[in-house]
Amino acid sequence: MMNTGTIPISTQTEPAWVLPSRGTVGMVCLIVAEAAIFIIFFVSYIFYLGKSLTGPTPAQVLELPIFGTVCLLSSSITVHWAVSALRKNNVRNCALGLASTVLLGALFMVSTAQEWYHLIYDEGLTIRTNLFGTTYYALVGLHASHVIIGLVMLSIALVATLSGRMKELHTERLEVLSLYWHFVDAIWVVVFLIVYVIGR
């Protein structure tokens, strides 16, 4: 005989979908626009690769920036740690994560400055030397300018945290800032591959 028992119906409802914040949407739009600009610079660098009539060439003067790359990529971990700590209202660890991020980003900029000093004064490569110099300084300089902007914003966030003005309720703002920093790191991976690996 067929069982005529009732079929249980789950009373659990799915969580309501929440629109992303205006800050997140604005940052995503900014990242898309910036990515388009970087694509133009990447294409230009690849197009003019090997077309310089005079030296030096990338293979003669470029070395793999391992130290700076490790510092910059590690800073993505520390900024994520800072956001996670603030979400748990752990302001002390948030400040520690932000300070580590600023330090690692600053070390990356120091390594970039050392590389440029070597190229300009030891190798004689300036932005006007040849096509390689023009596209190299334009692409790496564009990325470096984004790192500097990120460092300024992260430093402001660090000062706000140390002064006690950064609270758990500001987590979303710090998360938006971390999106920009992750973008800067991701762009560097592409720069590293095109300029220092494929381009050499």
Tab-separated table of C-alpha atoms in Angstrom:
chain	number	residue	atom	x	y	z
A	1	MET	CA	0.000	0.000	0.000
A	2	MET	CA	1.301	3.504	-0.949
A	3	ASN	CA	2.638	5.624	1.893
A	4	THR	CA	0.402	8.687	2.145
A	5	GLY	CA	2.691	10.612	4.491
A	6	THR	CA	3.252	14.328	3.842
A	7	ILE	CA	6.391	15.512	2.077
A	8	PRO	CA	8.461	17.744	4.399
A	9	ILE	CA	8.941	21.255	3.049
A	10	SER	CA	12.025	23.182	4.086
A	11	THR	CA	11.209	26.422	5.800
A	12	GLN	CA	14.720	27.805	5.303
A	13	THR	CA	14.871	30.732	2.916
A	14	GLU	CA	17.873	31.782	0.859
A	15	PRO	CA	19.725	34.853	2.130
A	16	ALA	CA	18.683	38.056	0.416
A	17	TRP	CA	21.012	39.244	-2.315
A	18	VAL	CA	22.697	42.481	-1.357
A	19	LEU	CA	23.879	45.019	-3.877
A	20	PRO	CA	27.626	45.764	-3.759
A	21	SER	CA	28.488	49.088	-2.193
A	22	ARG	CA	29.030	52.208	-4.269
A	23	GLY	CA	32.674	52.199	-3.233
A	24	THR	CA	33.205	48.667	-4.536
A	25	VAL	CA	31.404	49.417	-7.805
A	26	GLY	CA	33.397	52.608	-8.247
A	27	MET	CA	36.695	50.829	-7.603
A	28	VAL	CA	35.822	48.029	-10.033
A	29	CYS	CA	35.010	50.625	-12.706
A	30	LEU	CA	38.317	52.380	-12.002
A	31	ILE	CA	40.218	49.086	-12.237
A	32	VAL	CA	38.561	48.255	-15.577
A	33	ALA	CA	39.493	51.684	-16.955
A	34	GLU	CA	43.068	51.411	-15.661
A	35	ALA	CA	43.383	47.892	-17.065
A	36	ALA	CA	42.432	49.221	-20.505
A	37	ILE	CA	45.209	51.828	-20.272
A	38	PHE	CA	47.741	49.199	-19.251
A	39	ILE	CA	46.687	46.977	-22.165
A	40	ILE	CA	47.588	49.821	-24.551
A	41	PHE	CA	51.027	50.115	-22.950
A	42	PHE	CA	51.529	46.320	-23.021
A	43	VAL	CA	50.646	46.151	-26.713
A	44	SER	CA	52.945	49.089	-27.483
A	45	TYR	CA	55.839	47.481	-25.622
A	46	ILE	CA	55.407	44.165	-27.435
A	47	PHE	CA	54.927	45.880	-30.813
A	48	TYR	CA	58.179	47.852	-30.553
A	49	LEU	CA	60.134	44.999	-28.976
A	50	GLY	CA	63.317	44.334	-30.953
A	51	LYS	CA	62.792	47.323	-33.253
A	52	SER	CA	65.384	49.626	-31.685
A	53	LEU	CA	68.027	50.674	-34.212
A	54	THR	CA	70.636	51.176	-31.487
A	55	GLY	CA	71.467	49.575	-28.140
A	56	PRO	CA	71.303	48.788	-25.380
A	57	THR	CA	68.832	45.931	-25.710
A	58	PRO	CA	66.755	44.379	-22.894
A	59	ALA	CA	68.984	41.295	-22.818
A	60	GLN	CA	72.054	43.497	-22.264
A	61	VAL	CA	70.805	45.606	-19.373
A	62	LEU	CA	67.755	44.068	-17.663
A	63	GLU	CA	67.993	41.715	-14.709
A	64	LEU	CA	65.148	39.873	-13.027
A	65	PRO	CA	63.834	42.053	-10.154
A	66	ILE	CA	63.276	39.099	-7.848
A	67	PHE	CA	63.559	40.969	-4.531
A	68	GLY	CA	61.154	43.742	-5.517
A	69	THR	CA	58.690	41.244	-6.973
A	70	VAL	CA	58.663	39.137	-3.817
A	71	CYS	CA	58.117	42.280	-1.708
A	72	LEU	CA	55.232	43.548	-3.833
A	73	LEU	CA	53.437	40.217	-4.117
A	74	SER	CA	53.862	39.609	-0.376
A	75	SER	CA	52.159	42.937	0.284
A	76	SER	CA	48.913	41.523	-1.136
A	77	ILE	CA	48.958	38.980	1.691
A	78	THR	CA	49.585	41.603	4.371
A	79	VAL	CA	46.858	43.961	3.113
A	80	HIS	CA	44.406	41.043	3.066
A	81	TRP	CA	45.467	40.275	6.621
A	82	ALA	CA	44.829	43.894	7.611
A	83	VAL	CA	41.299	43.801	6.170
A	84	SER	CA	40.540	40.492	7.901
A	85	ALA	CA	41.812	41.842	11.209
A	86	LEU	CA	39.680	44.988	10.975
A	87	ARG	CA	36.629	42.877	10.129
A	88	LYS	CA	37.209	41.155	13.493
A	89	ASN	CA	37.700	44.577	15.141
A	90	ASN	CA	41.345	43.715	15.799
A	91	VAL	CA	42.744	47.197	15.204
A	92	ARG	CA	46.239	46.293	16.424
A	93	ASN	CA	46.711	43.556	13.836
A	94	CYS	CA	45.121	45.773	11.208
A	95	ALA	CA	47.754	48.447	11.890
A	96	LEU	CA	50.474	45.797	11.769
A	97	GLY	CA	49.187	44.516	8.418
A	98	LEU	CA	48.988	48.018	6.947
A	99	ALA	CA	52.473	48.918	8.208
A	100	SER	CA	53.869	45.729	6.661
A	101	THR	CA	52.122	46.511	3.367
A	102	VAL	CA	53.517	50.041	3.254
A	103	LEU	CA	57.003	48.767	4.111
A	104	LEU	CA	56.921	46.064	1.411
A	105	GLY	CA	55.578	48.511	-1.166
A	106	ALA	CA	58.291	51.018	-0.246
A	107	LEU	CA	60.960	48.326	-0.640
A	108	PHE	CA	59.589	47.582	-4.105
A	109	MET	CA	59.902	51.260	-5.026
A	110	VAL	CA	63.465	51.347	-3.686
A	111	SER	CA	64.385	48.363	-5.864
A	112	THR	CA	62.773	50.070	-8.877
A	113	ALA	CA	64.707	53.285	-8.158
A	114	GLN	CA	67.954	51.309	-7.912
A	115	GLU	CA	67.215	49.615	-11.234
A	116	TRP	CA	66.522	52.936	-12.949
A	117	TYR	CA	69.689	54.493	-11.465
A	118	HIS	CA	71.726	51.569	-12.812
A	119	LEU	CA	70.118	51.778	-16.250
A	120	ILE	CA	70.544	55.552	-16.554
A	121	TYR	CA	74.009	56.109	-15.068
A	122	ASP	CA	75.734	52.749	-15.681
A	123	GLU	CA	74.106	51.582	-18.930
A	124	GLY	CA	73.215	54.943	-20.462
A	125	LEU	CA	69.600	53.967	-21.103
A	126	THR	CA	67.182	56.894	-20.852
A	127	ILE	CA	63.670	57.395	-22.201
A	128	ARG	CA	65.212	59.060	-25.295
A	129	THR	CA	67.960	56.509	-26.028
A	130	ASN	CA	65.931	54.170	-28.270
A	131	LEU	CA	62.482	52.597	-28.666
A	132	PHE	CA	63.229	50.099	-25.903
A	133	GLY	CA	64.050	52.920	-23.466
A	134	THR	CA	60.894	54.829	-24.391
A	135	THR	CA	58.499	51.894	-23.998
A	136	TYR	CA	60.305	50.480	-20.958
A	137	TYR	CA	60.221	53.696	-18.891
A	138	ALA	CA	56.647	54.416	-20.027
A	139	LEU	CA	55.325	51.001	-18.948
A	140	VAL	CA	57.335	50.485	-15.764
A	141	GLY	CA	56.897	54.158	-14.847
A	142	LEU	CA	53.119	53.930	-15.290
A	143	HIS	CA	53.040	50.976	-12.918
A	144	ALA	CA	55.357	52.699	-10.432
A	145	SER	CA	53.055	55.736	-10.365
A	146	HIS	CA	50.154	53.454	-9.408
A	147	VAL	CA	52.260	51.912	-6.637
A	148	ILE	CA	53.032	55.393	-5.275
A	149	ILE	CA	49.329	56.344	-5.308
A	150	GLY	CA	48.517	53.110	-3.474
A	151	LEU	CA	51.250	53.725	-0.922
A	152	VAL	CA	49.904	57.218	-0.202
A	153	MET	CA	46.376	55.880	0.373
A	154	LEU	CA	47.642	52.985	2.497
A	155	SER	CA	49.763	55.374	4.562
A	156	ILE	CA	46.699	57.545	5.206
A	157	ALA	CA	44.788	54.427	6.296
A	158	LEU	CA	47.697	53.452	8.554
A	159	VAL	CA	47.772	56.880	10.213
A	160	ALA	CA	43.993	56.699	10.728
A	161	THR	CA	44.383	53.271	12.317
A	162	LEU	CA	47.213	54.327	14.618
A	163	SER	CA	45.293	57.426	15.698
A	164	GLY	CA	42.275	55.296	16.635
A	165	ARG	CA	39.979	56.653	13.901
A	166	MET	CA	39.803	53.345	12.007
A	167	LYS	CA	37.061	51.109	13.381
A	168	GLU	CA	35.334	47.894	12.383
A	169	LEU	CA	32.642	49.897	10.589
A	170	HIS	CA	35.336	51.144	8.164
A	171	THR	CA	36.140	47.618	6.987
A	172	GLU	CA	34.371	48.106	3.673
A	173	ARG	CA	36.448	51.205	2.852
A	174	LEU	CA	39.683	49.389	3.616
A	175	GLU	CA	38.480	46.466	1.520
A	176	VAL	CA	37.918	48.798	-1.435
A	177	LEU	CA	41.448	50.141	-1.009
A	178	SER	CA	42.795	46.593	-0.887
A	179	LEU	CA	41.123	45.900	-4.254
A	180	TYR	CA	43.230	48.666	-5.793
A	181	TRP	CA	46.396	47.253	-4.223
A	182	HIS	CA	45.633	43.729	-5.465
A	183	PHE	CA	45.134	45.213	-8.930
A	184	VAL	CA	48.541	46.926	-8.777
A	185	ASP	CA	50.127	43.613	-7.792
A	186	ALA	CA	48.349	41.709	-10.580
A	187	ILE	CA	49.510	44.264	-13.154
A	188	TRP	CA	53.090	43.817	-11.945
A	189	VAL	CA	52.883	40.075	-12.667
A	190	VAL	CA	52.054	40.908	-16.298
A	191	VAL	CA	54.798	43.583	-16.450
A	192	PHE	CA	57.291	41.097	-15.033
A	193	LEU	CA	56.390	38.434	-17.599
A	194	ILE	CA	56.385	40.772	-20.613
A	195	VAL	CA	59.369	42.996	-19.785
A	196	TYR	CA	61.708	40.753	-17.795
A	197	VAL	CA	60.893	37.243	-19.047
A	198	ILE	CA	59.442	37.312	-22.583
A	199	GLY	CA	61.059	40.625	-23.567
A	200	ARG	CA	64.597	39.537	-22.686
